[in-house]
mmCIF file of C-alpha atoms in Angstrom:
data_model
loop_
_atom_site.group_PDB
_atom_site.id
_atom_site.type_symbol
_atom_site.label_atom_id
_atom_site.label_comp_id
_atom_site.label_asym_id
_atom_site.label_seq_id
_atom_site.Cartn_x
_atom_site.Cartn_y
_atom_site.Cartn_z
ATOM 1 C CA UNK A 1 131.582 119.495 109.890
ATOM 2 C CA UNK A 2 132.638 117.881 106.592
ATOM 3 C CA UNK A 3 129.074 118.108 105.238
ATOM 4 C CA UNK A 4 129.525 121.872 105.005
ATOM 5 C CA UNK A 5 131.416 121.218 101.754
ATOM 6 C CA UNK A 6 128.024 120.758 100.088
ATOM 7 C CA UNK A 7 127.398 124.491 100.419
ATOM 8 C CA UNK A 8 128.038 126.075 96.979
ATOM 9 C CA UNK A 9 130.934 128.359 97.885
ATOM 10 C CA UNK A 10 132.496 125.854 100.279
ATOM 11 C CA UNK A 11 132.306 123.117 97.632
ATOM 12 C CA UNK A 12 135.001 124.800 95.520
ATOM 13 C CA UNK A 13 137.272 125.840 98.393
ATOM 14 C CA UNK A 14 140.676 124.283 99.073
ATOM 15 C CA UNK A 15 139.370 122.410 102.124
ATOM 16 C CA UNK A 16 136.589 120.686 100.174
ATOM 17 C CA UNK A 17 138.992 118.064 98.802
ATOM 18 C CA UNK A 18 139.762 116.763 102.293
ATOM 19 C CA UNK A 19 136.094 116.942 103.293
ATOM 20 C CA UNK A 20 134.992 114.875 100.310
ATOM 21 C CA UNK A 21 137.766 112.368 101.045
ATOM 22 C CA UNK A 22 136.565 111.944 104.644
ATOM 23 C CA UNK A 23 132.941 111.638 103.545
ATOM 24 C CA UNK A 24 133.868 108.994 100.979
ATOM 25 C CA UNK A 25 135.682 107.030 103.701
ATOM 26 C CA UNK A 26 132.485 107.109 105.789
ATOM 27 C CA UNK A 27 130.450 105.737 102.885
ATOM 28 C CA UNK A 28 132.409 102.815 101.361
ATOM 29 C CA UNK A 29 129.143 101.321 100.122
ATOM 30 C CA UNK A 30 128.764 104.409 97.903
ATOM 31 C CA UNK A 31 132.383 105.051 96.919
ATOM 32 C CA UNK A 32 134.650 101.979 97.221
ATOM 33 C CA UNK A 33 138.110 102.651 98.619
ATOM 34 C CA UNK A 34 139.594 101.813 95.221
ATOM 35 C CA UNK A 35 137.692 104.759 93.671
ATOM 36 C CA UNK A 36 138.562 107.407 96.266
ATOM 37 C CA UNK A 37 141.620 108.548 94.311
ATOM 38 C CA UNK A 38 139.522 109.023 91.158
ATOM 39 C CA UNK A 39 136.936 110.897 93.209
ATOM 40 C CA UNK A 40 139.584 113.318 94.480
ATOM 41 C CA UNK A 41 140.745 113.919 90.906
ATOM 42 C CA UNK A 42 137.182 114.870 90.012
ATOM 43 C CA UNK A 43 136.972 117.185 93.036
ATOM 44 C CA UNK A 44 140.232 118.887 92.056
ATOM 45 C CA UNK A 45 138.928 119.538 88.551
ATOM 46 C CA UNK A 46 135.575 120.638 89.934
ATOM 47 C CA UNK A 47 137.206 123.213 92.225
ATOM 48 C CA UNK A 48 138.856 124.869 89.231
ATOM 49 C CA UNK A 49 135.491 125.669 87.661
ATOM 50 C CA UNK A 50 133.945 129.078 88.403
ATOM 51 C CA UNK A 51 130.777 129.308 90.442
ATOM 52 C CA UNK A 52 127.534 130.096 88.589
ATOM 53 C CA UNK A 53 126.855 133.814 88.341
ATOM 54 C CA UNK A 54 123.486 133.518 90.090
ATOM 55 C CA UNK A 55 123.194 131.497 93.294
ATOM 56 C CA UNK A 56 119.776 131.351 94.965
ATOM 57 C CA UNK A 57 121.010 129.368 97.976
ATOM 58 C CA UNK A 58 119.181 126.155 97.026
ATOM 59 C CA UNK A 59 121.512 123.174 97.300
ATOM 60 C CA UNK A 60 119.355 120.951 95.106
ATOM 61 C CA UNK A 61 119.401 123.411 92.193
ATOM 62 C CA UNK A 62 123.110 124.078 92.536
ATOM 63 C CA UNK A 63 124.057 120.404 92.567
ATOM 64 C CA UNK A 64 121.559 119.543 89.837
ATOM 65 C CA UNK A 65 123.485 121.917 87.601
ATOM 66 C CA UNK A 66 126.706 120.116 88.557
ATOM 67 C CA UNK A 67 125.164 116.683 87.904
ATOM 68 C CA UNK A 68 124.109 117.727 84.393
ATOM 69 C CA UNK A 69 127.564 118.879 83.289
ATOM 70 C CA UNK A 70 129.065 116.849 80.435
ATOM 71 C CA UNK A 71 132.605 116.208 79.225
ATOM 72 C CA UNK A 72 133.883 116.294 75.642
ATOM 73 C CA UNK A 73 132.438 112.803 75.013
ATOM 74 C CA UNK A 74 128.996 114.007 76.195
ATOM 75 C CA UNK A 75 129.199 111.827 79.297
ATOM 76 C CA UNK A 76 128.656 112.809 82.929
ATOM 77 C CA UNK A 77 131.612 114.976 83.829
ATOM 78 C CA UNK A 78 131.798 114.047 87.534
ATOM 79 C CA UNK A 79 130.270 110.541 87.915
ATOM 80 C CA UNK A 80 131.824 109.670 91.289
ATOM 81 C CA UNK A 81 131.228 113.113 92.773
ATOM 82 C CA UNK A 82 127.629 112.963 91.549
ATOM 83 C CA UNK A 83 127.125 109.561 93.148
ATOM 84 C CA UNK A 84 128.543 110.677 96.499
ATOM 85 C CA UNK A 85 126.693 114.003 96.667
ATOM 86 C CA UNK A 86 123.361 112.389 95.785
ATOM 87 C CA UNK A 87 123.829 109.940 98.652
ATOM 88 C CA UNK A 88 124.734 112.757 101.052
ATOM 89 C CA UNK A 89 121.731 114.850 100.033
ATOM 90 C CA UNK A 90 119.470 111.929 100.937
ATOM 91 C CA UNK A 91 120.548 112.080 104.579
ATOM 92 C CA UNK A 92 117.741 113.428 106.824
ATOM 93 C CA UNK A 93 118.763 116.442 108.858
ATOM 94 C CA UNK A 94 117.130 119.194 110.860
ATOM 95 C CA UNK A 95 116.569 120.531 114.353
ATOM 96 C CA UNK A 96 115.694 118.401 117.372
ATOM 97 C CA UNK A 97 111.940 118.517 116.694
ATOM 98 C CA UNK A 98 112.438 117.317 113.129
ATOM 99 C CA UNK A 99 114.736 114.511 114.252
ATOM 100 C CA UNK A 100 112.190 113.390 116.852
ATOM 101 C CA UNK A 101 109.578 113.382 114.109
ATOM 102 C CA UNK A 102 111.702 111.038 111.995
ATOM 103 C CA UNK A 103 112.176 108.722 114.986
ATOM 104 C CA UNK A 104 108.452 108.640 115.740
ATOM 105 C CA UNK A 105 107.607 107.978 112.104
ATOM 106 C CA UNK A 106 110.112 105.130 112.115
ATOM 107 C CA UNK A 107 108.362 103.501 115.074
ATOM 108 C CA UNK A 108 104.908 104.076 113.579
ATOM 109 C CA UNK A 109 105.881 102.664 110.180
ATOM 110 C CA UNK A 110 107.702 99.598 111.531
ATOM 111 C CA UNK A 111 106.306 96.641 109.525
ATOM 112 C CA UNK A 112 103.607 99.001 108.174
ATOM 113 C CA UNK A 113 105.256 100.585 105.144
ATOM 114 C CA UNK A 114 101.948 100.679 103.243
ATOM 115 C CA UNK A 115 100.304 103.219 105.564
ATOM 116 C CA UNK A 116 99.008 106.328 103.840
ATOM 117 C CA UNK A 117 100.006 109.836 104.912
ATOM 118 C CA UNK A 118 96.582 110.338 106.505
ATOM 119 C CA UNK A 119 96.980 107.157 108.557
ATOM 120 C CA UNK A 120 100.441 108.155 109.765
ATOM 121 C CA UNK A 121 99.172 111.604 110.755
ATOM 122 C CA UNK A 122 96.254 110.046 112.611
ATOM 123 C CA UNK A 123 98.504 107.735 114.614
ATOM 124 C CA UNK A 124 100.919 110.581 115.350
ATOM 125 C CA UNK A 125 98.079 112.776 116.637
ATOM 126 C CA UNK A 126 96.842 109.968 118.874
ATOM 127 C CA UNK A 127 100.302 109.336 120.318
ATOM 128 C CA UNK A 128 100.885 113.050 120.829
ATOM 129 C CA UNK A 129 97.590 113.448 122.699
ATOM 130 C CA UNK A 130 98.320 110.379 124.842
ATOM 131 C CA UNK A 131 101.617 111.946 125.951
ATOM 132 C CA UNK A 132 99.661 114.630 127.798
ATOM 133 C CA UNK A 133 98.661 111.908 130.231
ATOM 134 C CA UNK A 134 101.987 110.131 130.329
ATOM 135 C CA UNK A 135 100.677 107.591 127.789
ATOM 136 C CA UNK A 136 98.436 106.263 130.571
ATOM 137 C CA UNK A 137 94.802 106.054 129.389
ATOM 138 C CA UNK A 138 93.633 105.653 132.990
ATOM 139 C CA UNK A 139 94.551 109.303 133.631
ATOM 140 C CA UNK A 140 92.250 110.567 130.895
ATOM 141 C CA UNK A 141 89.116 112.096 132.401
ATOM 142 C CA UNK A 142 85.914 111.035 130.670
ATOM 143 C CA UNK A 143 83.201 113.684 130.916
ATOM 144 C CA UNK A 144 79.762 114.016 129.366
ATOM 145 C CA UNK A 145 81.138 115.818 126.313
ATOM 146 C CA UNK A 146 83.623 113.023 125.656
ATOM 147 C CA UNK A 147 80.966 110.328 126.045
ATOM 148 C CA UNK A 148 78.656 112.176 123.654
ATOM 149 C CA UNK A 149 81.438 112.653 121.105
ATOM 150 C CA UNK A 150 82.408 108.970 121.275
ATOM 151 C CA UNK A 151 78.808 107.861 120.816
ATOM 152 C CA UNK A 152 78.358 110.086 117.785
ATOM 153 C CA UNK A 153 81.681 108.951 116.324
ATOM 154 C CA UNK A 154 80.793 105.305 116.915
ATOM 155 C CA UNK A 155 77.404 105.779 115.241
ATOM 156 C CA UNK A 156 78.933 107.456 112.203
ATOM 157 C CA UNK A 157 81.625 104.795 112.025
ATOM 158 C CA UNK A 158 79.064 101.968 112.111
ATOM 159 C CA UNK A 159 77.010 103.631 109.386
ATOM 160 C CA UNK A 160 80.054 104.132 107.199
ATOM 161 C CA UNK A 161 81.237 100.551 107.704
ATOM 162 C CA UNK A 162 77.788 99.231 106.800
ATOM 163 C CA UNK A 163 77.685 101.356 103.665
ATOM 164 C CA UNK A 164 81.130 100.155 102.612
ATOM 165 C CA UNK A 165 80.208 96.526 103.275
ATOM 166 C CA UNK A 166 76.987 96.824 101.264
ATOM 167 C CA UNK A 167 78.807 98.511 98.396
ATOM 168 C CA UNK A 168 81.474 95.811 98.456
ATOM 169 C CA UNK A 169 78.796 93.110 98.525
ATOM 170 C CA UNK A 170 77.075 94.594 95.473
ATOM 171 C CA UNK A 171 80.347 94.770 93.584
ATOM 172 C CA UNK A 172 81.226 91.188 94.479
ATOM 173 C CA UNK A 173 77.777 89.983 93.398
ATOM 174 C CA UNK A 174 78.138 91.741 90.066
ATOM 175 C CA UNK A 175 81.576 90.266 89.496
ATOM 176 C CA UNK A 176 80.366 86.743 90.358
ATOM 177 C CA UNK A 177 77.557 86.791 87.770
ATOM 178 C CA UNK A 178 80.039 85.865 85.077
ATOM 179 C CA UNK A 179 82.852 83.321 85.157
ATOM 180 C CA UNK A 180 85.628 85.111 86.990
ATOM 181 C CA UNK A 181 89.021 85.396 85.374
ATOM 182 C CA UNK A 182 92.228 85.017 87.344
ATOM 183 C CA UNK A 183 92.348 88.786 87.788
ATOM 184 C CA UNK A 184 88.738 88.901 88.988
ATOM 185 C CA UNK A 185 89.369 86.086 91.452
ATOM 186 C CA UNK A 186 92.348 87.986 92.843
ATOM 187 C CA UNK A 187 90.220 91.105 93.314
ATOM 188 C CA UNK A 188 87.546 89.107 95.102
ATOM 189 C CA UNK A 189 90.149 87.519 97.372
ATOM 190 C CA UNK A 190 91.450 90.977 98.219
ATOM 191 C CA UNK A 191 87.928 92.073 99.122
ATOM 192 C CA UNK A 192 87.439 89.042 101.367
ATOM 193 C CA UNK A 193 90.781 89.729 103.040
ATOM 194 C CA UNK A 194 89.832 93.355 103.658
ATOM 195 C CA UNK A 195 86.511 92.288 105.182
ATOM 196 C CA UNK A 196 88.315 89.830 107.453
ATOM 197 C CA UNK A 197 90.758 92.545 108.547
ATOM 198 C CA UNK A 198 87.813 94.788 109.454
ATOM 199 C CA UNK A 199 86.298 92.115 111.675
ATOM 200 C CA UNK A 200 89.640 91.410 113.367
ATOM 201 C CA UNK A 201 90.185 95.122 114.010
ATOM 202 C CA UNK A 202 86.738 95.471 115.571
ATOM 203 C CA UNK A 203 87.346 92.452 117.801
ATOM 204 C CA UNK A 204 90.749 93.782 118.865
ATOM 205 C CA UNK A 205 89.337 97.190 119.784
ATOM 206 C CA UNK A 206 86.426 95.598 121.644
ATOM 207 C CA UNK A 207 88.775 93.350 123.618
ATOM 208 C CA UNK A 208 91.039 96.284 124.449
ATOM 209 C CA UNK A 209 88.118 98.330 125.762
ATOM 210 C CA UNK A 210 86.884 95.460 127.919
ATOM 211 C CA UNK A 211 90.329 94.774 129.367
ATOM 212 C CA UNK A 212 91.339 98.465 129.455
ATOM 213 C CA UNK A 213 94.354 97.587 127.331
ATOM 214 C CA UNK A 214 95.432 100.733 125.482
ATOM 215 C CA UNK A 215 97.917 98.753 123.387
ATOM 216 C CA UNK A 216 95.188 96.516 121.948
ATOM 217 C CA UNK A 217 92.994 99.538 121.247
ATOM 218 C CA UNK A 218 95.820 101.324 119.443
ATOM 219 C CA UNK A 219 96.730 98.209 117.450
ATOM 220 C CA UNK A 220 93.090 97.736 116.545
ATOM 221 C CA UNK A 221 92.836 101.320 115.328
ATOM 222 C CA UNK A 222 95.907 100.877 113.132
ATOM 223 C CA UNK A 223 94.564 97.591 111.744
ATOM 224 C CA UNK A 224 91.225 99.287 111.164
ATOM 225 C CA UNK A 225 92.818 102.034 109.094
ATOM 226 C CA UNK A 226 94.736 99.490 107.052
ATOM 227 C CA UNK A 227 91.571 97.456 106.483
ATOM 228 C CA UNK A 228 89.631 100.495 105.349
ATOM 229 C CA UNK A 229 92.376 101.451 102.902
ATOM 230 C CA UNK A 230 92.505 97.899 101.559
ATOM 231 C CA UNK A 231 88.722 97.730 101.251
ATOM 232 C CA UNK A 232 88.581 101.053 99.403
ATOM 233 C CA UNK A 233 91.215 99.845 96.943
ATOM 234 C CA UNK A 234 89.389 96.519 96.466
ATOM 235 C CA UNK A 235 86.090 98.288 95.824
ATOM 236 C CA UNK A 236 87.690 100.455 93.151
ATOM 237 C CA UNK A 237 89.241 97.423 91.438
ATOM 238 C CA UNK A 238 85.995 95.448 91.521
ATOM 239 C CA UNK A 239 84.147 98.446 90.156
ATOM 240 C CA UNK A 240 86.599 98.572 87.258
ATOM 241 C CA UNK A 241 86.003 94.863 86.590
ATOM 242 C CA UNK A 242 82.236 95.379 86.520
ATOM 243 C CA UNK A 243 82.519 98.333 84.161
ATOM 244 C CA UNK A 244 84.739 96.328 81.841
ATOM 245 C CA UNK A 245 82.191 93.483 81.830
ATOM 246 C CA UNK A 246 79.349 95.863 80.979
ATOM 247 C CA UNK A 247 81.355 97.370 78.137
ATOM 248 C CA UNK A 248 82.018 93.905 76.727
ATOM 249 C CA UNK A 249 78.296 93.039 76.754
ATOM 250 C CA UNK A 250 77.389 96.363 75.151
#
């Protein structure tokens, strides 16, 4: 209810002062209780200003204009109001589907804040598909088409992993030909760690398939994606090291 005061026309209405006061009380970590009175003074002054002639309905543009206003000393005109509104605009909001999406992302990203957008989407698609069968993999019917698709995917995956390992091996060999610096040693350690993660992911998936443990399979897939991302980054860094070495010799 009180968040409606962020709407341009409502922000300068008589009721906005009380709304901003209530919102400040709900966010003492943003506006300390000792500053609420000063905030209300800013709101009172803000309400006396006329609205911009052209309003396109975009809250971010409207409030950005407010944030950029200066006083006679060329300082931010409404510092406390700016601080509070910025915090309020950071709050996620939307319909039920959007809120469920935020909750699912929160569970997916728990202790995995380094996942890329592609990895998150992949996990979300897998979870969404599993819900068709009540998240019970035993209910999923495996036909000839599925078996063929899995075999092809497994073959392509093995080929890609072998190519990445060979490329990483070549880069590591090139970097080891000269005395490695601290930075080079760090890059090599990252590559070794990525290779170890790949092996652990493969073992976890293999164990899950043998024991029909969907949780192990899912965890292995997540670890596999993380390992591939880490390996790709390590390969790029090692490649940069090798190029730098060649340039020095030339």
